[in-house]
Amino acid sequence: MAATPVWSVDPRTGKQREQVALEATTGEVDQVVRAAHAARASLADRRVRAALLRAAADLLDEAGPHVIEAADAETALGPGRLTGELARTTAQFRAFADVIDEGSFLDIRIDHPDAGATPPRPDLRRYKLPLGVVAVYAASNFPLAFSVPGGDTASALAAGCPVVVKAHPDHPATSELCASVLHRAAEQVGLDPAVVSVVHGFNAGVALVKHPLVAAAGFTGSVRGGRALFDAAAARPVPIPFHGELGSLNPVVVTEAAAAERAEEIGAGLAGSVTLGTGQFCVKPGFVLAPTGPAGDALVKALTAAVSDSEAGVLLDHRMRDNFLTGVRERAALTGVDVPVTPGAGGEHTVSAGFLTLPAALLAADGEHDLLLEECFGPVTVVARYDSTDEVTAVLSRLPGNLTATLQVSAAEAAGEGAAAALLDELTPLAGRVLVNGWPTGVAVAPAQHHGGPYPATTSTSTSVGGTAVERWLRPVAYQSTPDPLLPPELREANPLGLPRRINGRPE
């Protein structure tokens, strides 16, 4: 059987640009994974790993104009957006290099023997080791920051794990270009380029998650695709951790006092967040609870004006465009749904933004409108108008897990007056990141960041953004009563590497 070609496609026209590669066969996936597995030992030295990440950041910055040009040609995201994404991508590499240097990610804990303890305690020394080869499934909507040079790759390398990336079909040329940059970075610091590899094709992705030498996987994409891979990872003879980001509605609750105080500001801010990147952010606010009455009407009026002024945009591919148009039609046809601004086809290859409204009571009462509680990828949101906080509570109780949840409050409520604290308590179980008087689009790369949430937002409790993302690719091991010369250097009594440690439960 002839190998299937992998084409780069221009989403602005739907036409093929160039053949980039061939889809990998199962045998080729096996070869790539085995090469990655063989390269594990070269990542053992933390200093070399840090040097690799910094070299990758520098070379990506150096190749920036070419990377941005390639990514824009395949995604239509625009040079401005992609310039910012590249800066975020290289910042992630440098941030994880700093995590390696600092060393607390190893979570070193030493308990000295205590014969008087109940029960008696032996000498115990614990730290974390890399899992092994990590499979990364690239995202469609972030061709850099969540793809070949993305946070999953950077954090896995920081942990000491080789990476095999299954490239996304929406940006194969960008993926190959970025892979070549990472290979040069590996060679520059004396590493085997096999520490990062790329494969293409649906079947290659399935073979990758099933390969016995793959020790963990990271995924960003749809609920359907992610769940299929998650189930495959769990069904293996030896199951592996699968850290998947699958889908999120990202609810927003606007209090009546907030709407009365700043309806125009909230409406404009919501419109900007919904339409940012043509609505293709995983943290787009896709569902809003807003009050009925004059204050809520003013918010909807401001949202209508702002969304109406937004320009039509190109989605990442025509399949997504078709799914968006179908999803909007199905939602708009539901009983009781109004469409103040109709989202739809802006042209042959574009889509226009819009939003839907309905009484919140319809969502609280039955399952007929459950489709409105599912993510619709693209520039659209749903505004449910509530009459009371009881309706807010009833609707929130029906929401699935999310990456984010947002509460818009008044100045007085922010100072502690009213029921804002109670609403925040209701939102917190729904999401991994809870915002007050902000908008969820934009995920800062910071030590305290958490980009994850209850299922189906993610399949684990981990974050894919921020320094603690490295924890996904590590496992703890404890040494008991082991003579000092036989211990790894990280656990020896003299602490020859100068790493942060906890001794008998206290920082050293």
JSON list of C-alpha atoms in Angstrom, two decimals, residues 21-123:
[
{"chain": "A", "resi": 21, "resn": "ALA", "atom": "CA", "xyz": [5.73, 14.44, 4.66]},
{"chain": "A", "resi": 22, "resn": "LEU", "atom": "CA", "xyz": [4.23, 10.97, 4.54]},
{"chain": "A", "resi": 23, "resn": "GLU", "atom": "CA", "xyz": [2.02, 9.49, 7.23]},
{"chain": "A", "resi": 24, "resn": "ALA", "atom": "CA", "xyz": [4.09, 7.21, 9.44]},
{"chain": "A", "resi": 25, "resn": "THR", "atom": "CA", "xyz": [3.44, 3.48, 9.33]},
{"chain": "A", "resi": 26, "resn": "THR", "atom": "CA", "xyz": [3.22, 1.40, 12.48]},
{"chain": "A", "resi": 27, "resn": "GLY", "atom": "CA", "xyz": [6.73, 0.15, 11.78]},
{"chain": "A", "resi": 28, "resn": "GLU", "atom": "CA", "xyz": [8.06, 3.68, 11.44]},
{"chain": "A", "resi": 29, "resn": "VAL", "atom": "CA", "xyz": [6.37, 4.70, 14.70]},
{"chain": "A", "resi": 30, "resn": "ASP", "atom": "CA", "xyz": [8.09, 1.73, 16.34]},
{"chain": "A", "resi": 31, "resn": "GLN", "atom": "CA", "xyz": [11.48, 2.86, 15.04]},
{"chain": "A", "resi": 32, "resn": "VAL", "atom": "CA", "xyz": [10.97, 6.43, 16.24]},
{"chain": "A", "resi": 33, "resn": "VAL", "atom": "CA", "xyz": [9.83, 5.37, 19.72]},
{"chain": "A", "resi": 34, "resn": "ARG", "atom": "CA", "xyz": [12.72, 2.92, 20.10]},
{"chain": "A", "resi": 35, "resn": "ALA", "atom": "CA", "xyz": [15.20, 5.63, 19.10]},
{"chain": "A", "resi": 36, "resn": "ALA", "atom": "CA", "xyz": [13.64, 7.98, 21.67]},
{"chain": "A", "resi": 37, "resn": "HIS", "atom": "CA", "xyz": [13.79, 5.26, 24.32]},
{"chain": "A", "resi": 38, "resn": "ALA", "atom": "CA", "xyz": [17.47, 4.68, 23.56]},
{"chain": "A", "resi": 39, "resn": "ALA", "atom": "CA", "xyz": [18.15, 8.42, 24.00]},
{"chain": "A", "resi": 40, "resn": "ARG", "atom": "CA", "xyz": [16.82, 8.51, 27.58]},
{"chain": "A", "resi": 41, "resn": "ALA", "atom": "CA", "xyz": [20.21, 8.22, 29.24]},
{"chain": "A", "resi": 42, "resn": "SER", "atom": "CA", "xyz": [21.50, 11.32, 27.45]},
{"chain": "A", "resi": 43, "resn": "LEU", "atom": "CA", "xyz": [18.88, 13.40, 29.29]},
{"chain": "A", "resi": 44, "resn": "ALA", "atom": "CA", "xyz": [19.99, 12.23, 32.73]},
{"chain": "A", "resi": 45, "resn": "ASP", "atom": "CA", "xyz": [22.22, 15.27, 33.34]},
{"chain": "A", "resi": 46, "resn": "ARG", "atom": "CA", "xyz": [20.04, 18.16, 34.51]},
{"chain": "A", "resi": 47, "resn": "ARG", "atom": "CA", "xyz": [22.55, 20.74, 33.31]},
{"chain": "A", "resi": 48, "resn": "VAL", "atom": "CA", "xyz": [22.39, 19.37, 29.78]},
{"chain": "A", "resi": 49, "resn": "ARG", "atom": "CA", "xyz": [18.59, 19.43, 29.86]},
{"chain": "A", "resi": 50, "resn": "ALA", "atom": "CA", "xyz": [18.59, 23.06, 30.93]},
{"chain": "A", "resi": 51, "resn": "ALA", "atom": "CA", "xyz": [21.08, 23.89, 28.19]},
{"chain": "A", "resi": 52, "resn": "LEU", "atom": "CA", "xyz": [18.87, 22.11, 25.64]},
{"chain": "A", "resi": 53, "resn": "LEU", "atom": "CA", "xyz": [15.80, 24.14, 26.60]},
{"chain": "A", "resi": 54, "resn": "ARG", "atom": "CA", "xyz": [17.67, 27.44, 26.49]},
{"chain": "A", "resi": 55, "resn": "ALA", "atom": "CA", "xyz": [19.26, 26.55, 23.15]},
{"chain": "A", "resi": 56, "resn": "ALA", "atom": "CA", "xyz": [15.82, 25.65, 21.77]},
{"chain": "A", "resi": 57, "resn": "ALA", "atom": "CA", "xyz": [14.44, 28.99, 22.91]},
{"chain": "A", "resi": 58, "resn": "ASP", "atom": "CA", "xyz": [17.30, 30.91, 21.33]},
{"chain": "A", "resi": 59, "resn": "LEU", "atom": "CA", "xyz": [17.09, 29.04, 18.02]},
{"chain": "A", "resi": 60, "resn": "LEU", "atom": "CA", "xyz": [13.31, 29.44, 17.86]},
{"chain": "A", "resi": 61, "resn": "ASP", "atom": "CA", "xyz": [13.71, 33.18, 18.39]},
{"chain": "A", "resi": 62, "resn": "GLU", "atom": "CA", "xyz": [16.37, 33.24, 15.68]},
{"chain": "A", "resi": 63, "resn": "ALA", "atom": "CA", "xyz": [14.09, 31.34, 13.27]},
{"chain": "A", "resi": 64, "resn": "GLY", "atom": "CA", "xyz": [11.10, 33.45, 14.31]},
{"chain": "A", "resi": 65, "resn": "PRO", "atom": "CA", "xyz": [10.29, 35.11, 10.97]},
{"chain": "A", "resi": 66, "resn": "HIS", "atom": "CA", "xyz": [10.30, 31.77, 9.14]},
{"chain": "A", "resi": 67, "resn": "VAL", "atom": "CA", "xyz": [8.29, 30.02, 11.86]},
{"chain": "A", "resi": 68, "resn": "ILE", "atom": "CA", "xyz": [5.66, 32.78, 11.95]},
{"chain": "A", "resi": 69, "resn": "GLU", "atom": "CA", "xyz": [5.40, 32.85, 8.16]},
{"chain": "A", "resi": 70, "resn": "ALA", "atom": "CA", "xyz": [4.88, 29.08, 8.00]},
{"chain": "A", "resi": 71, "resn": "ALA", "atom": "CA", "xyz": [2.36, 29.06, 10.85]},
{"chain": "A", "resi": 72, "resn": "ASP", "atom": "CA", "xyz": [0.33, 31.92, 9.40]},
{"chain": "A", "resi": 73, "resn": "ALA", "atom": "CA", "xyz": [0.20, 30.23, 5.98]},
{"chain": "A", "resi": 74, "resn": "GLU", "atom": "CA", "xyz": [-1.28, 27.09, 7.59]},
{"chain": "A", "resi": 75, "resn": "THR", "atom": "CA", "xyz": [-3.52, 28.56, 10.31]},
{"chain": "A", "resi": 76, "resn": "ALA", "atom": "CA", "xyz": [-4.50, 32.11, 9.21]},
{"chain": "A", "resi": 77, "resn": "LEU", "atom": "CA", "xyz": [-3.97, 33.21, 12.83]},
{"chain": "A", "resi": 78, "resn": "GLY", "atom": "CA", "xyz": [-2.05, 36.28, 11.69]},
{"chain": "A", "resi": 79, "resn": "PRO", "atom": "CA", "xyz": [1.51, 37.50, 12.31]},
{"chain": "A", "resi": 80, "resn": "GLY", "atom": "CA", "xyz": [0.51, 39.56, 15.36]},
{"chain": "A", "resi": 81, "resn": "ARG", "atom": "CA", "xyz": [-1.08, 36.66, 17.21]},
{"chain": "A", "resi": 82, "resn": "LEU", "atom": "CA", "xyz": [1.69, 34.25, 16.18]},
{"chain": "A", "resi": 83, "resn": "THR", "atom": "CA", "xyz": [4.46, 36.65, 17.22]},
{"chain": "A", "resi": 84, "resn": "GLY", "atom": "CA", "xyz": [2.97, 36.68, 20.70]},
{"chain": "A", "resi": 85, "resn": "GLU", "atom": "CA", "xyz": [2.58, 32.91, 20.68]},
{"chain": "A", "resi": 86, "resn": "LEU", "atom": "CA", "xyz": [6.21, 32.42, 19.69]},
{"chain": "A", "resi": 87, "resn": "ALA", "atom": "CA", "xyz": [7.32, 34.68, 22.55]},
{"chain": "A", "resi": 88, "resn": "ARG", "atom": "CA", "xyz": [5.18, 32.61, 24.92]},
{"chain": "A", "resi": 89, "resn": "THR", "atom": "CA", "xyz": [6.68, 29.41, 23.51]},
{"chain": "A", "resi": 90, "resn": "THR", "atom": "CA", "xyz": [10.28, 30.44, 24.01]},
{"chain": "A", "resi": 91, "resn": "ALA", "atom": "CA", "xyz": [9.44, 31.84, 27.46]},
{"chain": "A", "resi": 92, "resn": "GLN", "atom": "CA", "xyz": [8.11, 28.38, 28.39]},
{"chain": "A", "resi": 93, "resn": "PHE", "atom": "CA", "xyz": [11.39, 26.75, 27.40]},
{"chain": "A", "resi": 94, "resn": "ARG", "atom": "CA", "xyz": [13.40, 29.22, 29.46]},
{"chain": "A", "resi": 95, "resn": "ALA", "atom": "CA", "xyz": [11.01, 28.92, 32.41]},
{"chain": "A", "resi": 96, "resn": "PHE", "atom": "CA", "xyz": [11.41, 25.14, 32.49]},
{"chain": "A", "resi": 97, "resn": "ALA", "atom": "CA", "xyz": [15.18, 25.54, 32.27]},
{"chain": "A", "resi": 98, "resn": "ASP", "atom": "CA", "xyz": [14.92, 27.64, 35.42]},
{"chain": "A", "resi": 99, "resn": "VAL", "atom": "CA", "xyz": [12.77, 24.93, 37.02]},
{"chain": "A", "resi": 100, "resn": "ILE", "atom": "CA", "xyz": [15.55, 22.41, 36.31]},
{"chain": "A", "resi": 101, "resn": "ASP", "atom": "CA", "xyz": [18.22, 24.67, 37.78]},
{"chain": "A", "resi": 102, "resn": "GLU", "atom": "CA", "xyz": [16.23, 25.36, 40.95]},
{"chain": "A", "resi": 103, "resn": "GLY", "atom": "CA", "xyz": [15.63, 21.66, 41.53]},
{"chain": "A", "resi": 104, "resn": "SER", "atom": "CA", "xyz": [12.60, 21.57, 43.82]},
{"chain": "A", "resi": 105, "resn": "PHE", "atom": "CA", "xyz": [10.63, 19.68, 41.14]},
{"chain": "A", "resi": 106, "resn": "LEU", "atom": "CA", "xyz": [12.55, 16.59, 42.30]},
{"chain": "A", "resi": 107, "resn": "ASP", "atom": "CA", "xyz": [10.66, 16.85, 45.62]},
{"chain": "A", "resi": 108, "resn": "ILE", "atom": "CA", "xyz": [13.56, 15.44, 47.64]},
{"chain": "A", "resi": 109, "resn": "ARG", "atom": "CA", "xyz": [12.53, 14.24, 51.09]},
{"chain": "A", "resi": 110, "resn": "ILE", "atom": "CA", "xyz": [14.83, 12.58, 53.61]},
{"chain": "A", "resi": 111, "resn": "ASP", "atom": "CA", "xyz": [13.68, 11.05, 56.89]},
{"chain": "A", "resi": 112, "resn": "HIS", "atom": "CA", "xyz": [16.48, 9.93, 59.19]},
{"chain": "A", "resi": 113, "resn": "PRO", "atom": "CA", "xyz": [16.02, 6.72, 61.18]},
{"chain": "A", "resi": 114, "resn": "ASP", "atom": "CA", "xyz": [14.15, 7.02, 64.47]},
{"chain": "A", "resi": 115, "resn": "ALA", "atom": "CA", "xyz": [14.01, 3.88, 66.60]},
{"chain": "A", "resi": 116, "resn": "GLY", "atom": "CA", "xyz": [11.75, 5.65, 69.09]},
{"chain": "A", "resi": 117, "resn": "ALA", "atom": "CA", "xyz": [9.03, 6.43, 66.58]},
{"chain": "A", "resi": 118, "resn": "THR", "atom": "CA", "xyz": [5.82, 4.38, 66.55]},
{"chain": "A", "resi": 119, "resn": "PRO", "atom": "CA", "xyz": [6.32, 2.30, 64.53]},
{"chain": "A", "resi": 120, "resn": "PRO", "atom": "CA", "xyz": [10.15, 2.61, 64.37]},
{"chain": "A", "resi": 121, "resn": "ARG", "atom": "CA", "xyz": [11.27, 4.51, 61.28]},
{"chain": "A", "resi": 122, "resn": "PRO", "atom": "CA", "xyz": [14.11, 3.38, 59.03]},
{"chain": "A", "resi": 123, "resn": "ASP", "atom": "CA", "xyz": [16.23, 5.73, 56.94]}
]
